Short mmCIF file of C-alpha atoms in Angstrom, two decimals:
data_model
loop_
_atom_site.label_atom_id
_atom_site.label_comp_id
_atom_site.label_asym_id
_atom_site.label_seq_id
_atom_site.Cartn_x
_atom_site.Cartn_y
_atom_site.Cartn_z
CA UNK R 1 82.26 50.97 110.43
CA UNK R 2 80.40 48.03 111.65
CA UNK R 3 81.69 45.95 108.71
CA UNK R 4 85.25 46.73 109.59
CA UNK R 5 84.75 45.30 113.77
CA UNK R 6 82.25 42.20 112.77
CA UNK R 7 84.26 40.80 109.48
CA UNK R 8 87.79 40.21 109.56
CA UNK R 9 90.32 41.37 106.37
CA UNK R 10 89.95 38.32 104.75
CA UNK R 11 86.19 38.17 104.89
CA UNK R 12 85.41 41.72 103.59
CA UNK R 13 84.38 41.25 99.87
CA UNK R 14 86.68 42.71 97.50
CA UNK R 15 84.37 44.81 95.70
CA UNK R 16 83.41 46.53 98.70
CA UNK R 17 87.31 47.08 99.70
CA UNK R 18 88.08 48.63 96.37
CA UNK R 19 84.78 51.24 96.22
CA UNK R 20 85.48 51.80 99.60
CA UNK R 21 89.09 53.11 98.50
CA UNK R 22 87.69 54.79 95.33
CA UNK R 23 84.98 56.55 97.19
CA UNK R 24 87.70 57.88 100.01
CA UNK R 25 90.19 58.84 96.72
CA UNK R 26 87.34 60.98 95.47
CA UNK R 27 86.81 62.53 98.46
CA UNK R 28 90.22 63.31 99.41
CA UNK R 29 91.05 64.86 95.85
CA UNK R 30 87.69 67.01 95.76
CA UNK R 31 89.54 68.25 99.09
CA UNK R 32 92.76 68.80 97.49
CA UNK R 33 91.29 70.64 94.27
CA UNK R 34 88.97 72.80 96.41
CA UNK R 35 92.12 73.59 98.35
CA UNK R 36 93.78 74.65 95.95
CA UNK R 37 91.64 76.41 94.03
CA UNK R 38 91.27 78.87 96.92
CA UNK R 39 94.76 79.78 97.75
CA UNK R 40 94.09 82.74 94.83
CA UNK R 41 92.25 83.84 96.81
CA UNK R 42 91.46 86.40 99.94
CA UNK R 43 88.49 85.36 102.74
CA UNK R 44 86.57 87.74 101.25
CA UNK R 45 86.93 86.31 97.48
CA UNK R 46 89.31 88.63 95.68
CA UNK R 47 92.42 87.73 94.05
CA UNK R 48 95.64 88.10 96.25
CA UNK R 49 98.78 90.10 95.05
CA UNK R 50 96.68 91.99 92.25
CA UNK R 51 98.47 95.27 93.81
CA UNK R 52 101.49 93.76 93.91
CA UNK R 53 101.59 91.69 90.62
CA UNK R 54 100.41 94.95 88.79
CA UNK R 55 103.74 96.93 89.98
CA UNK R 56 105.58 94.01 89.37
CA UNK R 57 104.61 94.26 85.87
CA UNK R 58 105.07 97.83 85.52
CA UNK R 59 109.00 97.89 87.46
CA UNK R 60 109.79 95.21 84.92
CA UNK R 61 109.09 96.66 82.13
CA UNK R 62 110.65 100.20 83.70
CA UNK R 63 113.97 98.17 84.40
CA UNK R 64 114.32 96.52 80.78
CA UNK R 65 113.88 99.61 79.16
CA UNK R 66 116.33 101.78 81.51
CA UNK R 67 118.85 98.86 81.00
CA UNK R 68 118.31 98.79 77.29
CA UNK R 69 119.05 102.75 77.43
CA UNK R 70 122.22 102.37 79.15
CA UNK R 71 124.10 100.07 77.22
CA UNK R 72 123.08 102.07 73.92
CA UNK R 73 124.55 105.44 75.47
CA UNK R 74 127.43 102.92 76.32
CA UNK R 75 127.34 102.48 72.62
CA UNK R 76 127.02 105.60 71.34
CA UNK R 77 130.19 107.06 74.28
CA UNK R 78 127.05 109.41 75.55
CA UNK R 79 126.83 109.96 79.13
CA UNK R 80 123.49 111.00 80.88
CA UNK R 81 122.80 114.63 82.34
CA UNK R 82 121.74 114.27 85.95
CA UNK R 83 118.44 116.47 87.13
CA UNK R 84 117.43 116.10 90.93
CA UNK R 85 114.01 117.29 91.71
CA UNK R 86 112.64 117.80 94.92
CA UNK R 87 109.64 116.42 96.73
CA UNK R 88 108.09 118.59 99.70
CA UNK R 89 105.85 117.36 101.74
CA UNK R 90 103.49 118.87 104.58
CA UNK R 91 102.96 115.76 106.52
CA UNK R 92 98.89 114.86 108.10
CA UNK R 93 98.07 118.14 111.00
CA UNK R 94 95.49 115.88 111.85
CA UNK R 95 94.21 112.52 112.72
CA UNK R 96 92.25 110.99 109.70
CA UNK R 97 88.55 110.15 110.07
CA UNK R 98 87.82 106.62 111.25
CA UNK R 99 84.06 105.17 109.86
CA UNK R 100 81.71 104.51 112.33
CA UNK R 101 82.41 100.96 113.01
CA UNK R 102 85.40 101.48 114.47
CA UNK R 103 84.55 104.80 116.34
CA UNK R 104 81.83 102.45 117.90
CA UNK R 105 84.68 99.73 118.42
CA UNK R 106 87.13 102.32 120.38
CA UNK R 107 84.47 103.31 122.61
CA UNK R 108 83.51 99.99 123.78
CA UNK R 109 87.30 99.44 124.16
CA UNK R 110 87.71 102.43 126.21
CA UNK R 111 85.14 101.76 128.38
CA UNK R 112 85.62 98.22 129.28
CA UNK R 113 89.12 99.67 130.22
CA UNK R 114 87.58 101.05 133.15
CA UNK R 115 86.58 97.81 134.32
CA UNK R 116 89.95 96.43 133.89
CA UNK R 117 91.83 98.49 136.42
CA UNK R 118 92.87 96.89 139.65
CA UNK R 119 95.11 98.55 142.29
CA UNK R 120 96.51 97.31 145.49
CA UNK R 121 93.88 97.95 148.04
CA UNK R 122 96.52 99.96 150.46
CA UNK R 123 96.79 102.41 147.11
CA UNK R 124 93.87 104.09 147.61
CA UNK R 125 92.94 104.23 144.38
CA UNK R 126 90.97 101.17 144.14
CA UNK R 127 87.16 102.09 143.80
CA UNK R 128 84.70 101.70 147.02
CA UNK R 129 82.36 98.61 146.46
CA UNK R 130 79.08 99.19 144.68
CA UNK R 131 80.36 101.74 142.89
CA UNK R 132 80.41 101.45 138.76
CA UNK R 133 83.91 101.86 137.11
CA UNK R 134 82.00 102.59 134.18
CA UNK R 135 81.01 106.14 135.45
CA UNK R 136 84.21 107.57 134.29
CA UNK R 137 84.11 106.33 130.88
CA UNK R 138 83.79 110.22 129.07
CA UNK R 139 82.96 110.00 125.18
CA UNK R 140 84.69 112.66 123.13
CA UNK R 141 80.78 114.50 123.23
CA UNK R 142 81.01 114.84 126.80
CA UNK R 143 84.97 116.01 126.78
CA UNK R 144 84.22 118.61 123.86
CA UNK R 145 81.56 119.83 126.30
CA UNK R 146 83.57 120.31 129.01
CA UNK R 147 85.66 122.30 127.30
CA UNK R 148 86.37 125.81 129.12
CA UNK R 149 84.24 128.97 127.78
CA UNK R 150 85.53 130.19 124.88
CA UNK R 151 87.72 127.44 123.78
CA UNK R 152 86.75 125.65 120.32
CA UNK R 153 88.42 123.24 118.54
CA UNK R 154 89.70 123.98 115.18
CA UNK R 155 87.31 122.68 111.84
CA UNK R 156 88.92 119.72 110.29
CA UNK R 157 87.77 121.20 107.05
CA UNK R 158 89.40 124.45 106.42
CA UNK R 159 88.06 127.79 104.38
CA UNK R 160 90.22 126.55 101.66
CA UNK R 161 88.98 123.23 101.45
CA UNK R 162 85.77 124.63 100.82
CA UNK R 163 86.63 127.49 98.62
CA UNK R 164 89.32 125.15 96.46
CA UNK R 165 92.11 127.40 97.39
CA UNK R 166 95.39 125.37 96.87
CA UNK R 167 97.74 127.78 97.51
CA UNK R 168 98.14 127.92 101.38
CA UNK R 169 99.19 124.87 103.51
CA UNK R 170 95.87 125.16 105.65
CA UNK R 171 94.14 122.46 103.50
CA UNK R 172 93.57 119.21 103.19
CA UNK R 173 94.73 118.54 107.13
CA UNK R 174 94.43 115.25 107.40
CA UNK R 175 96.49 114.16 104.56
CA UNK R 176 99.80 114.69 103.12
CA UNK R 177 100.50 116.97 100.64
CA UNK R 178 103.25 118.08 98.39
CA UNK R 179 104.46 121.48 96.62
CA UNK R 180 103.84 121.33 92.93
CA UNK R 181 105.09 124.42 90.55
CA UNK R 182 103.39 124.95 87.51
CA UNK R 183 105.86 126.22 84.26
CA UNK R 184 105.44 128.67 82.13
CA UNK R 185 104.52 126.36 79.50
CA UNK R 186 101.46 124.86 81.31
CA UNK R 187 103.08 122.08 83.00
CA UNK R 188 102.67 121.09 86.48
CA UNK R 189 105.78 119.45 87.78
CA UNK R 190 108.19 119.40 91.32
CA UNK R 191 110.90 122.00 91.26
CA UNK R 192 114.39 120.44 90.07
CA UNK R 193 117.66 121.86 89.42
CA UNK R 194 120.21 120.31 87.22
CA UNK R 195 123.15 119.15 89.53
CA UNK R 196 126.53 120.62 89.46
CA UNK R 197 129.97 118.94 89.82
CA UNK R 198 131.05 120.71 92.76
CA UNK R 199 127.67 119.54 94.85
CA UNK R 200 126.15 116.78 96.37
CA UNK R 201 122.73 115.58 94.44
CA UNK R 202 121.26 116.67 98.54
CA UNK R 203 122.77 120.02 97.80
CA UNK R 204 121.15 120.14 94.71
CA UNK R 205 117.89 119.08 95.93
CA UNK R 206 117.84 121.89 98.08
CA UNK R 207 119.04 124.62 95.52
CA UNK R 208 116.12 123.84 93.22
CA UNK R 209 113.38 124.61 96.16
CA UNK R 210 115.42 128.10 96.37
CA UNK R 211 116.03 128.76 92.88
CA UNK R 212 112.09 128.29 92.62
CA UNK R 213 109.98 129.10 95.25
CA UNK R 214 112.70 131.46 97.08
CA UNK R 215 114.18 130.72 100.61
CA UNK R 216 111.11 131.02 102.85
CA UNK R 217 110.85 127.44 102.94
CA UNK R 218 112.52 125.72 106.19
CA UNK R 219 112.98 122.13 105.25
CA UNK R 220 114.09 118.91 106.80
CA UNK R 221 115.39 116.33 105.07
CA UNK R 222 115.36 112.27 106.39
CA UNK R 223 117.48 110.84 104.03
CA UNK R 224 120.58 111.73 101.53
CA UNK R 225 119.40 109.03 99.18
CA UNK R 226 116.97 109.69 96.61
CA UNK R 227 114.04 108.10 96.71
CA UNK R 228 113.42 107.65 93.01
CA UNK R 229 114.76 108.01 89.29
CA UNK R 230 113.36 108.23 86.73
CA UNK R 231 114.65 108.15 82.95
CA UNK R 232 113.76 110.56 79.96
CA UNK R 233 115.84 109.70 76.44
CA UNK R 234 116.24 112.51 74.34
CA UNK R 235 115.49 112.71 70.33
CA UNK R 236 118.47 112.64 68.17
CA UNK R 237 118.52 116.15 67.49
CA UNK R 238 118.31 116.91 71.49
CA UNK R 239 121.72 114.30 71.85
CA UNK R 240 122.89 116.30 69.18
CA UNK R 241 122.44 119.95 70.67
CA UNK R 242 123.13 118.86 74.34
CA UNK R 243 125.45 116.16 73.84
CA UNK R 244 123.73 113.80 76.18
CA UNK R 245 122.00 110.62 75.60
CA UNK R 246 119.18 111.67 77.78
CA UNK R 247 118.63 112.59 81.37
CA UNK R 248 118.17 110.97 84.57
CA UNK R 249 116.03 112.35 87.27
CA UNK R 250 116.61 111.90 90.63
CA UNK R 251 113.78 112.50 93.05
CA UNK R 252 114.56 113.57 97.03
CA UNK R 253 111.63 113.59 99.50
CA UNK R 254 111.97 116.82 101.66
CA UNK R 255 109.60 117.54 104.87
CA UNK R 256 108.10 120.84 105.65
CA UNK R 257 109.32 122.30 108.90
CA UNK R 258 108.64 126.38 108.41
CA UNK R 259 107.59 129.23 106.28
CA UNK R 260 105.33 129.19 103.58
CA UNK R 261 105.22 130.15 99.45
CA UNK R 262 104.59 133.38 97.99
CA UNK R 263 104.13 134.45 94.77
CA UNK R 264 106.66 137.68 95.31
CA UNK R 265 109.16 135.22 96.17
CA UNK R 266 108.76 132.73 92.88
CA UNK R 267 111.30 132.90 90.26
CA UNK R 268 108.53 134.24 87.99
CA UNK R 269 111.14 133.81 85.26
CA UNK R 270 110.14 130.02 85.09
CA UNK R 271 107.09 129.50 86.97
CA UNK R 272 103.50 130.42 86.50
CA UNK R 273 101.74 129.05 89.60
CA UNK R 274 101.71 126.73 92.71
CA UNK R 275 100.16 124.83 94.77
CA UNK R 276 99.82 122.21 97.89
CA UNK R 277 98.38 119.02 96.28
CA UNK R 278 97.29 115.81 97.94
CA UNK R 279 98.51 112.35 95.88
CA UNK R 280 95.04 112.54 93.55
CA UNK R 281 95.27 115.58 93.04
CA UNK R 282 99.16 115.32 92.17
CA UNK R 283 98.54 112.69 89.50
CA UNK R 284 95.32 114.45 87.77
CA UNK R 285 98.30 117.04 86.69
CA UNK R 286 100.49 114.45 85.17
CA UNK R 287 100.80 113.55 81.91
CA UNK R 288 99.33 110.18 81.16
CA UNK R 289 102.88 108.56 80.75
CA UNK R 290 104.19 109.41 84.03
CA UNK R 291 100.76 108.64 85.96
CA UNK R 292 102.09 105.14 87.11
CA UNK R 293 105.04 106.57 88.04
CA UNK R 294 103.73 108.90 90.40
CA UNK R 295 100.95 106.76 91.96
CA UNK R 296 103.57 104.47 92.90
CA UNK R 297 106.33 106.16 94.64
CA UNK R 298 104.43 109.09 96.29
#
């Protein structure tokens, strides 16, 4: 810097001009490279989009081969068979757990609230002087022990979820779960009903929880669209004795509202067993060619 103000252009050597430059074109690039070669990347050093790029993959490759399948049953003058199943779900009872750090978080946040509360001083709400706001902070210990005589709050872990008992919705209360029927061939799977001209696929979505599990179940429904489809391509001698290319698979999400499954009210015919599953629990009962499937659109 002191070269630059005591010599004018003319008098600074050349040599020094041009490492002067180089030095400053090193520097800058090492910025640029170092730049760049962190985009890839999160604060915390993992690769972005991994999630993302990994479904990407996956749908691709879904897409290709559901397009390839449809022009050959173009082809071949085959049309598919359309199956909807349904998808009921028993949305979270509960509020999940929240770790420690941000238990501690919330209660520093509620009780700095109490510090934050001004009122017009005609209100009479405003608190005398020298008294502490932050004497009516109340942590949920204190609140659970003012509770009246008699009154206990209901376990966030149920009997079932300690005895493993998957057949009752009282489980597994601070997730979601879903109604899974098991065949009489083994297979775990979500009811479904293949759909008839004279109904809507909704219609038929709803037939296939009846048909299965009986009419016990009150449902509600947030959408006529399916939220899914999947593809299965039959064998030639399956095209041959159903005269269908293959079948597609619509899947409807459906939301518990009422009632409950029975055994006595199963169409024993077909099914073997059931059961309210959480997501993990959904996919460990899938066969491994339809695990990606599930994992992403549940």
């Amino acid at each position: 810097r002191c070269l630059y103000t005591t010599l004018s252009a003319k008098e600074i050597p050349s040599n020094v001009t041009k490492r002067n430059f180089a030095v400053k074109g090193k520097e800058a690039y090492d910025r640029q490279q170092a730049r760049l070669a962190a985009l890839p990347f999160r604060r915390d050093g993992k690769p972005r989009d991994v999630k993302k790029n990994a479904f990407r993959e996956w749908y691709d490759k879904q897409r290709i081969y559901m397009s390839l399948h449809d022009r050959r049953a173009r082809q071949q003058k085959l049309d598919f068979q359309i199956r909807v199943a349904t998808i009921v779900e028993r949305l979270p009872i509960v509020t999940p757990d929240v770790p420690q750090w941000e238990k501690d978080y919330l209660d520093l946040e509620d009780y700095l609230d109490c510090y934050a509360r001004v009122y017009p001083e005609d209100s009479g709400l405003s608190q005398p002087e020298g008294d502490d706001p932050g004497e009516d902070y109340i942590t949920d210990e204190d609140l659970f022990a003012n509770l009246p005589d008699g009154l206990k709050p209901a376990p966030r872990i149920t009997e079932a979820d300690i005895n493993g008992d998957v057949r009752t919705l009282n489980r597994k209360l601070m997730h979601k779960i879903f109604m899974m029927i098991q065949k009489k061939n083994g297979n775990w799977e979500f009811p479904s009903m293949l759909a008839k001209e004279n109904e809507t696929l909704l219609q038929t979505a709803k037939s296939a929880v009846h048909h299965t599990v009986g009419k016990e179940l009150e449902l509600f429904c947030p959408s006529n669209c399916p939220m899914a489809v999947k593809m299965n391509v039959f064998s030639d001698e399956e095209r041959t004795q159903h005269e269908f290319y293959g079948e597609k698979i619509f899947f409807f999400k459906m939301q518990h509202d009422d009632g409950d499954v029975s055994m006595k009210n199963m169409n024993l015919d077909e099914v073997r067993d059931y059961g309210w599953l959480i997501k993990e629990e959904v996919i460990q009962r899938m066969p491994e060619n339809e695990i990606k499937f599930h994992q992403y659109f549940l």
